[in-house]
Amino acid sequence: MSDEQVIQTIEDCARQSHAGTMNFPTVIERLTAVGVESYHVDYRGGLATYYRASGQAHAVAMQFTEPPIAGAFAVEGVREAIRGAQEGVVHYPEFVRRTRAAGCVGYDVWIAGRHVVYHGRRGERHVEWFPGAAAPSREPVEVVKQVYAAFGRRDLAAAVALFAPEVQIDQSPEVPWGGHYEGHEGAHEFFARLTRRLDSTLVFERFIDAGEHVVAIARTQGAERAHGRRYDVPVAHVWQVRDGKVARVLFCIDNPTMLAALS
């Protein structure tokens, strides 16, 4: 097949998909036949870029304007749009509206990998596997990053939803919120005690991938609420992830520096 025919197929798929006259399985079938292995849809830039196994790329300008992209990434809203599309009741124009309203800025379709990755404004990600594709267990580092992303947008419910029902949380009892906590109720208690004392932001240096354990090296920066004293303290958080859920976490902080800020 000539390059001109490949480009014509890509543009026809983009145009009909955007108009809601070609469904996703048909798009994938036609793109696979002409050697497209992935494509990226950018809602903000108004562009769909298709990548061929040969290394060539072809971009198609698209109009994505309504509604404005929401600031918060609502995974459940994205999932609902996907389910509607899979059931044939949500066509592509409505799919775009729903996912933009859920804070999605675009997505990557990995045809060869049989999955789609949806992106939020702050780097949040949601992975959706093609119907019938075998989804691997969630990578521990990815789970931990999703927990931090939820904390970053102050969505405690979303963070705790990534914890196993029997999760265990530990921090040195030298700090006022420290101790041993268990289960979702214990997680809520721990974070409530923490946020009553501190207004914190985490600045990450790196994540260490140790299999089912993940070590996050960071600095916690902010102010203690009682007197407004500022602090900048190194931390190491050790996470254990099993079956896609946080089973245990140990929060380690430079206690002397933190206690000095609290005194």
PDB file of C-alpha atoms in Angstrom, residues 8-107:
ATOM      1  CA  GLN A   8      -5.987   8.592   3.225  1.00  0.00           C
ATOM      2  CA  THR A   9      -7.017   5.706   5.512  1.00  0.00           C
ATOM      3  CA  ILE A  10      -5.736   7.517   8.612  1.00  0.00           C
ATOM      4  CA  GLU A  11      -7.542  10.740   7.725  1.00  0.00           C
ATOM      5  CA  ASP A  12     -10.740   8.886   6.863  1.00  0.00           C
ATOM      6  CA  CYS A  13     -10.659   7.097  10.242  1.00  0.00           C
ATOM      7  CA  ALA A  14     -10.002  10.384  12.054  1.00  0.00           C
ATOM      8  CA  ARG A  15     -12.766  12.218  10.201  1.00  0.00           C
ATOM      9  CA  GLN A  16     -15.414   9.503  10.603  1.00  0.00           C
ATOM     10  CA  SER A  17     -14.497   8.811  14.228  1.00  0.00           C
ATOM     11  CA  HIS A  18     -14.716  12.513  15.047  1.00  0.00           C
ATOM     12  CA  ALA A  19     -18.110  12.693  13.352  1.00  0.00           C
ATOM     13  CA  GLY A  20     -19.358   9.659  15.273  1.00  0.00           C
ATOM     14  CA  THR A  21     -19.908   7.580  12.120  1.00  0.00           C
ATOM     15  CA  MET A  22     -17.180   4.979  12.759  1.00  0.00           C
ATOM     16  CA  ASN A  23     -16.873   3.023  15.993  1.00  0.00           C
ATOM     17  CA  PHE A  24     -13.645   2.344  17.869  1.00  0.00           C
ATOM     18  CA  PRO A  25     -13.234  -1.354  16.913  1.00  0.00           C
ATOM     19  CA  THR A  26     -13.545  -0.464  13.223  1.00  0.00           C
ATOM     20  CA  VAL A  27     -11.005   2.351  13.613  1.00  0.00           C
ATOM     21  CA  ILE A  28      -8.542  -0.040  15.250  1.00  0.00           C
ATOM     22  CA  GLU A  29      -9.095  -2.693  12.576  1.00  0.00           C
ATOM     23  CA  ARG A  30      -8.488  -0.260   9.714  1.00  0.00           C
ATOM     24  CA  LEU A  31      -5.468   1.404  11.328  1.00  0.00           C
ATOM     25  CA  THR A  32      -3.895  -1.951  12.129  1.00  0.00           C
ATOM     26  CA  ALA A  33      -4.282  -2.991   8.487  1.00  0.00           C
ATOM     27  CA  VAL A  34      -2.195  -0.017   7.318  1.00  0.00           C
ATOM     28  CA  GLY A  35       0.551  -0.443   9.925  1.00  0.00           C
ATOM     29  CA  VAL A  36      -0.445   2.152  12.538  1.00  0.00           C
ATOM     30  CA  GLU A  37       0.742   0.919  15.948  1.00  0.00           C
ATOM     31  CA  SER A  38      -0.371   3.841  18.135  1.00  0.00           C
ATOM     32  CA  TYR A  39      -1.866   7.317  18.085  1.00  0.00           C
ATOM     33  CA  HIS A  40      -2.096  10.296  20.412  1.00  0.00           C
ATOM     34  CA  VAL A  41      -5.124  12.603  20.693  1.00  0.00           C
ATOM     35  CA  ASP A  42      -4.398  16.038  22.186  1.00  0.00           C
ATOM     36  CA  TYR A  43      -7.573  17.861  23.243  1.00  0.00           C
ATOM     37  CA  ARG A  44      -5.714  21.079  24.063  1.00  0.00           C
ATOM     38  CA  GLY A  45      -3.654  21.220  20.882  1.00  0.00           C
ATOM     39  CA  GLY A  46      -6.490  20.042  18.632  1.00  0.00           C
ATOM     40  CA  LEU A  47      -4.361  17.353  17.042  1.00  0.00           C
ATOM     41  CA  ALA A  48      -4.416  13.606  16.512  1.00  0.00           C
ATOM     42  CA  THR A  49      -1.008  12.120  15.659  1.00  0.00           C
ATOM     43  CA  TYR A  50      -0.718   8.615  14.219  1.00  0.00           C
ATOM     44  CA  TYR A  51       2.490   6.574  14.439  1.00  0.00           C
ATOM     45  CA  ARG A  52       3.349   3.791  12.035  1.00  0.00           C
ATOM     46  CA  ALA A  53       5.560   0.797  12.732  1.00  0.00           C
ATOM     47  CA  SER A  54       7.887   2.114  10.017  1.00  0.00           C
ATOM     48  CA  GLY A  55       8.651   5.146  12.186  1.00  0.00           C
ATOM     49  CA  GLN A  56       6.601   7.611  10.139  1.00  0.00           C
ATOM     50  CA  ALA A  57       4.010   9.865  11.755  1.00  0.00           C
ATOM     51  CA  HIS A  58       1.012  11.721  10.398  1.00  0.00           C
ATOM     52  CA  ALA A  59      -0.898  14.454  12.239  1.00  0.00           C
ATOM     53  CA  VAL A  60      -4.525  15.390  11.637  1.00  0.00           C
ATOM     54  CA  ALA A  61      -5.946  18.687  12.906  1.00  0.00           C
ATOM     55  CA  MET A  62      -9.107  18.235  14.988  1.00  0.00           C
ATOM     56  CA  GLN A  63     -11.603  20.601  16.629  1.00  0.00           C
ATOM     57  CA  PHE A  64     -11.958  19.980  20.380  1.00  0.00           C
ATOM     58  CA  THR A  65     -13.576  22.976  22.041  1.00  0.00           C
ATOM     59  CA  GLU A  66     -16.527  22.021  24.249  1.00  0.00           C
ATOM     60  CA  PRO A  67     -16.849  21.883  27.144  1.00  0.00           C
ATOM     61  CA  PRO A  68     -13.784  23.482  28.777  1.00  0.00           C
ATOM     62  CA  ILE A  69     -11.473  20.823  30.221  1.00  0.00           C
ATOM     63  CA  ALA A  70     -12.151  20.480  33.937  1.00  0.00           C
ATOM     64  CA  GLY A  71      -9.309  21.129  36.361  1.00  0.00           C
ATOM     65  CA  ALA A  72      -9.713  17.907  38.354  1.00  0.00           C
ATOM     66  CA  PHE A  73      -9.179  14.498  36.782  1.00  0.00           C
ATOM     67  CA  ALA A  74     -12.266  12.392  37.579  1.00  0.00           C
ATOM     68  CA  VAL A  75     -11.383   8.784  36.794  1.00  0.00           C
ATOM     69  CA  GLU A  76     -14.943   7.564  37.273  1.00  0.00           C
ATOM     70  CA  GLY A  77     -16.213  10.120  34.739  1.00  0.00           C
ATOM     71  CA  VAL A  78     -13.669   8.835  32.222  1.00  0.00           C
ATOM     72  CA  ARG A  79     -14.675   5.254  32.942  1.00  0.00           C
ATOM     73  CA  GLU A  80     -18.369   6.044  32.447  1.00  0.00           C
ATOM     74  CA  ALA A  81     -17.620   7.584  29.049  1.00  0.00           C
ATOM     75  CA  ILE A  82     -15.600   4.498  28.099  1.00  0.00           C
ATOM     76  CA  ARG A  83     -18.360   2.126  29.213  1.00  0.00           C
ATOM     77  CA  GLY A  84     -20.910   4.093  27.216  1.00  0.00           C
ATOM     78  CA  ALA A  85     -18.711   3.933  24.133  1.00  0.00           C
ATOM     79  CA  GLN A  86     -18.171   0.177  24.561  1.00  0.00           C
ATOM     80  CA  GLU A  87     -21.933  -0.348  24.880  1.00  0.00           C
ATOM     81  CA  GLY A  88     -22.563   1.694  21.736  1.00  0.00           C
ATOM     82  CA  VAL A  89     -24.682   4.353  23.481  1.00  0.00           C
ATOM     83  CA  VAL A  90     -21.978   7.064  23.550  1.00  0.00           C
ATOM     84  CA  HIS A  91     -20.610   8.130  20.162  1.00  0.00           C
ATOM     85  CA  TYR A  92     -17.294   9.901  19.792  1.00  0.00           C
ATOM     86  CA  PRO A  93     -18.471  13.558  19.938  1.00  0.00           C
ATOM     87  CA  GLU A  94     -20.267  12.793  23.217  1.00  0.00           C
ATOM     88  CA  PHE A  95     -17.251  10.774  24.410  1.00  0.00           C
ATOM     89  CA  VAL A  96     -15.040  13.822  23.894  1.00  0.00           C
ATOM     90  CA  ARG A  97     -17.465  16.055  25.794  1.00  0.00           C
ATOM     91  CA  ARG A  98     -17.669  13.635  28.721  1.00  0.00           C
ATOM     92  CA  THR A  99     -13.949  13.015  29.030  1.00  0.00           C
ATOM     93  CA  ARG A 100     -13.119  16.740  28.784  1.00  0.00           C
ATOM     94  CA  ALA A 101     -15.693  17.397  31.519  1.00  0.00           C
ATOM     95  CA  ALA A 102     -13.888  14.733  33.568  1.00  0.00           C
ATOM     96  CA  GLY A 103     -10.583  16.616  33.296  1.00  0.00           C
ATOM     97  CA  CYS A 104      -8.999  14.551  30.513  1.00  0.00           C
ATOM     98  CA  VAL A 105      -6.544  16.503  28.343  1.00  0.00           C
ATOM     99  CA  GLY A 106      -6.013  13.711  25.833  1.00  0.00           C
ATOM    100  CA  TYR A 107      -5.120  10.066  25.476  1.00  0.00           C
TER     101      TYR A 107
END
